Amino acid sequence: ERAGVVYDLLRSCSHGTFPIVDTASGGTLYGTASRYMLCTLLQRRAFGSPDVLDDYHDQGHDLGPRRLSPLVQWDTIEKAYPKYPTVDDVDLRDSDRDGWLDLRPYANTAPYTVNETASIQRTYRLFRTLGLRFLCVVNHNNQVVGIITRKDLLPEALTDSLLRGRNAHTLEDEEDDDGQHLM
């Protein structure tokens, strides 16, 4: 992904983990990356040239295992523990925004997932027995359709979701006749 896209995403939300989607295979879930990891990679400037993909695709090759950006060693990332950098510690220059941040070497490629048709009981049991903080929700094609966090399974959150309907997290604000937001 482009370094600027990752930086803007980190600035715009406070999520602790993000799904990594493989766009070359129809948007399937590749893995997940933590906020700490992404901030560390950006701070360490672990992104490659903006035109690295253009050069490779011009030759008619698939990317395969080729790296798009410099590799930051795992022990370097872990040295920052427990004081990982935050997005405020990252100084991303305008010239860096188009650089490619290759997340493949850092991805958790076996995250716990739940199918979109799974029951609330099964999902709750997964959280409780495995001590999870989040679950990626996937469809039958392993495409990410959402993320469930522990907070989503609190009684008040479940009640609110059930009252708002099945697509509680994707509903857009509705307006009444006077232009007032209903939600």
XYZ file of N, CA, C and O in Angstrom, residues 19-30 137-139 141-145:
80
model
N -7.058 -5.051 8.688
C -6.950 -6.170 7.749
C -6.093 -5.773 6.555
O -6.102 -4.616 6.136
N -5.351 -6.720 6.042
C -4.584 -6.521 4.813
C -5.281 -7.356 3.750
O -5.439 -8.566 3.899
N -5.698 -6.695 2.702
C -6.476 -7.340 1.647
C -5.615 -7.467 0.404
O -4.920 -6.534 0.013
N -5.655 -8.639 -0.204
C -4.916 -8.913 -1.435
C -5.797 -8.538 -2.622
O -6.698 -9.288 -3.002
N -5.540 -7.380 -3.200
C -6.370 -6.910 -4.309
C -6.130 -7.718 -5.580
O -6.998 -7.800 -6.437
N -4.966 -8.341 -5.704
C -4.664 -9.138 -6.898
C -5.496 -10.411 -6.953
O -5.658 -11.001 -8.023
N -6.015 -10.856 -5.818
C -6.801 -12.096 -5.811
C -8.271 -11.827 -5.500
O -8.929 -12.622 -4.847
N -8.763 -10.698 -5.935
C -10.181 -10.393 -5.773
C -10.559 -9.852 -4.410
O -11.718 -9.926 -4.019
N -9.615 -9.324 -3.683
C -9.922 -8.710 -2.393
C -9.989 -9.675 -1.230
O -10.666 -9.413 -0.241
N -9.273 -10.787 -1.314
C -9.302 -11.749 -0.214
C -8.413 -11.286 0.940
O -7.482 -10.507 0.757
N -8.726 -11.789 2.113
C -7.965 -11.445 3.313
C -6.579 -12.068 3.225
O -6.435 -13.277 3.092
N -5.541 -11.231 3.294
C -4.161 -11.718 3.299
C -3.677 -11.918 4.730
O -2.953 -12.837 5.039
N -14.345 -10.475 9.910
C -15.550 -11.133 9.404
C -15.379 -11.265 7.895
O -15.121 -10.275 7.205
N -15.489 -12.511 7.405
C -15.279 -12.765 5.983
C -16.501 -13.449 5.378
O -17.281 -14.086 6.088
N -16.638 -13.303 4.071
C -17.712 -14.011 3.371
C -17.184 -15.359 2.877
O -16.047 -15.738 3.183
N -16.030 -16.186 0.142
C -14.855 -16.034 -0.725
C -13.640 -15.526 0.041
O -12.645 -15.129 -0.572
N -13.728 -15.500 1.359
C -12.664 -15.004 2.240
C -12.368 -13.515 2.005
O -11.240 -13.057 2.174
N -13.379 -12.771 1.609
C -13.254 -11.327 1.456
C -13.747 -10.671 2.743
O -14.779 -11.064 3.290
N -13.016 -9.674 3.206
C -13.370 -9.001 4.455
C -14.652 -8.201 4.259
O -14.757 -7.396 3.336
N -15.622 -8.456 5.136
C -16.873 -7.697 5.107
C -17.037 -6.886 6.396
O -17.978 -6.108 6.506
